[in-house]
Amino acid sequence: MNLIGEHTDYNSGFVLPIAINLRTYVAAAPRNDGVLRGWSLQEAETFEVEVARLTPAGVTGWPAYACGPAWVLAQRGWSLPGADLLVDSQIPLGAGLSSSAAIQTAIGLALSDLAGRPLEGRDLADVAHRSESDFVGVPSGTMDQMISALGRRSTALFLDTKDASYEYIPFDLMAGRRALLVIDTGVKHRLRDGQYAERRRTCEAAAAALGVPSLREATLELLESGVLTEVQRRRARHVVTENHRVLEVVAALRAADLRLVGSAFVRSHESLRRDYEVSSPELDLAVESALAAGALGARMTGGGFGGSAITLVEAVDVATLRRHVIGAFDTAGFGKPRVFEVHAEDGATAHR
Ligand code: ADP
Ligand code: MG
């Protein structure tokens, strides 16, 4: 889950995710016939394929997410003996909490572990990312896979997507006096894929027009130089100001100033809503109602157009906030949101 730094990861920018205490589990048993079989407790479809015959176009639906890591490893010369995989997940699918990165990271770890060389860190993230972009065919930044692989309890990962360097930042909820909540609007981000690709293209076009390698190198001054269209200028302004806000939150966390973190959340949401235009009525209501109930801050998280918002709140106010947000959704005629507490946990781990 991304604390802040939204739509910056494909612009060589900063992000600040945490691995949350919801898990995707993969039970994996080795086979010796090169066959991959899979079941998921979240999906009815099962699959059975030969690893050697995998092609990106040949697998669709959830099995693509399960087979992708095997294909990537095979492409890299690993000889996989085959496996039976059973998946179960606590992460709501398609809710902006990156169940896709979780399943691919977990399977990448399971398969490499069965092959006797468990991958970790950036290497594991890279397998999961290649799987999503080259096998499943969803272009995405690297953030989700990096945090799934690298997450650590009570810390956030300050990641510079320009060079994949990272640093762990203490993410301390002050011994339980503050709480971080997810508000899952229940709205699947269906619109997102086309819009996501469109935002990426706009950012690339804006960077090209400004003569910089990516919007990471752009400044607010440069954006006003008159070469951008109105839409490009607003999209780019979100990226430039969002990068600043990530740095601001990193400094605030180091100083244990959660009020400042909350204020950056609010400004981030405004920027995503007005400049980047990736919010939705449900996400806006989640943020507004959380703030009205006294939250320190709130913002949409993930790609937008549905999915989840997050909010930072005094622990004593959690029940009030939950009641208030659910009430506001009811009044607006929206479906009931799921509101639950999360904290920063360890990322992918193997158990035998
Ligand atoms: P998000 O990553 O925000 O949850 P995505 O659309 O990127 O949403 O990924 C969701 C897809 O990932 C699902 O539709 C499914 O194909 C696959 N997936 C994720 N978790 C599981 C799981 N536990 N079992 C089967 N498929 C899963
Ligand atoms: Mg995803």
mmCIF file of C-alpha atoms in Angstrom, residues 4-16 142-143 158-165 214-217 239-240 242-244 246-247:
data_model
loop_
_atom_site.group_PDB
_atom_site.id
_atom_site.type_symbol
_atom_site.label_atom_id
_atom_site.label_comp_id
_atom_site.label_asym_id
_atom_site.label_seq_id
_atom_site.Cartn_x
_atom_site.Cartn_y
_atom_site.Cartn_z
ATOM 1 C CA ILE A 4 2.265 8.714 -0.776
ATOM 2 C CA GLY A 5 3.835 9.211 -4.204
ATOM 3 C CA GLU A 6 0.948 8.368 -6.544
ATOM 4 C CA HIS A 7 1.458 8.099 -10.307
ATOM 5 C CA THR A 8 5.088 9.069 -9.779
ATOM 6 C CA ASP A 9 6.583 5.606 -10.229
ATOM 7 C CA TYR A 10 6.432 5.629 -14.028
ATOM 8 C CA ASN A 11 7.837 9.153 -14.019
ATOM 9 C CA SER A 12 11.140 8.175 -12.387
ATOM 10 C CA GLY A 13 9.874 9.711 -9.164
ATOM 11 C CA PHE A 14 9.659 8.959 -5.448
ATOM 12 C CA VAL A 15 7.233 6.593 -3.747
ATOM 13 C CA LEU A 16 6.724 5.569 -0.131
ATOM 14 C CA THR A 142 8.019 -1.206 -10.109
ATOM 15 C CA MET A 143 6.735 0.017 -6.768
ATOM 16 C CA PHE A 158 11.387 5.247 0.476
ATOM 17 C CA LEU A 159 12.041 4.229 -3.092
ATOM 18 C CA ASP A 160 13.597 6.304 -5.829
ATOM 19 C CA THR A 161 12.246 4.715 -8.988
ATOM 20 C CA LYS A 162 14.847 6.547 -11.054
ATOM 21 C CA ASP A 163 17.638 4.203 -9.999
ATOM 22 C CA ALA A 164 15.763 1.689 -7.797
ATOM 23 C CA SER A 165 17.699 2.853 -4.748
ATOM 24 C CA SER A 214 11.303 12.395 -17.351
ATOM 25 C CA LEU A 215 9.043 14.572 -15.208
ATOM 26 C CA ARG A 216 11.404 13.860 -12.324
ATOM 27 C CA GLU A 217 13.673 16.497 -13.827
ATOM 28 C CA VAL A 239 3.870 14.704 -10.591
ATOM 29 C CA VAL A 240 6.237 17.515 -9.623
ATOM 30 C CA GLU A 242 3.757 14.864 -5.491
ATOM 31 C CA ASN A 243 7.492 14.201 -5.557
ATOM 32 C CA HIS A 244 7.928 17.128 -3.157
ATOM 33 C CA VAL A 246 6.986 12.365 -0.674
ATOM 34 C CA LEU A 247 10.129 14.120 0.542
#
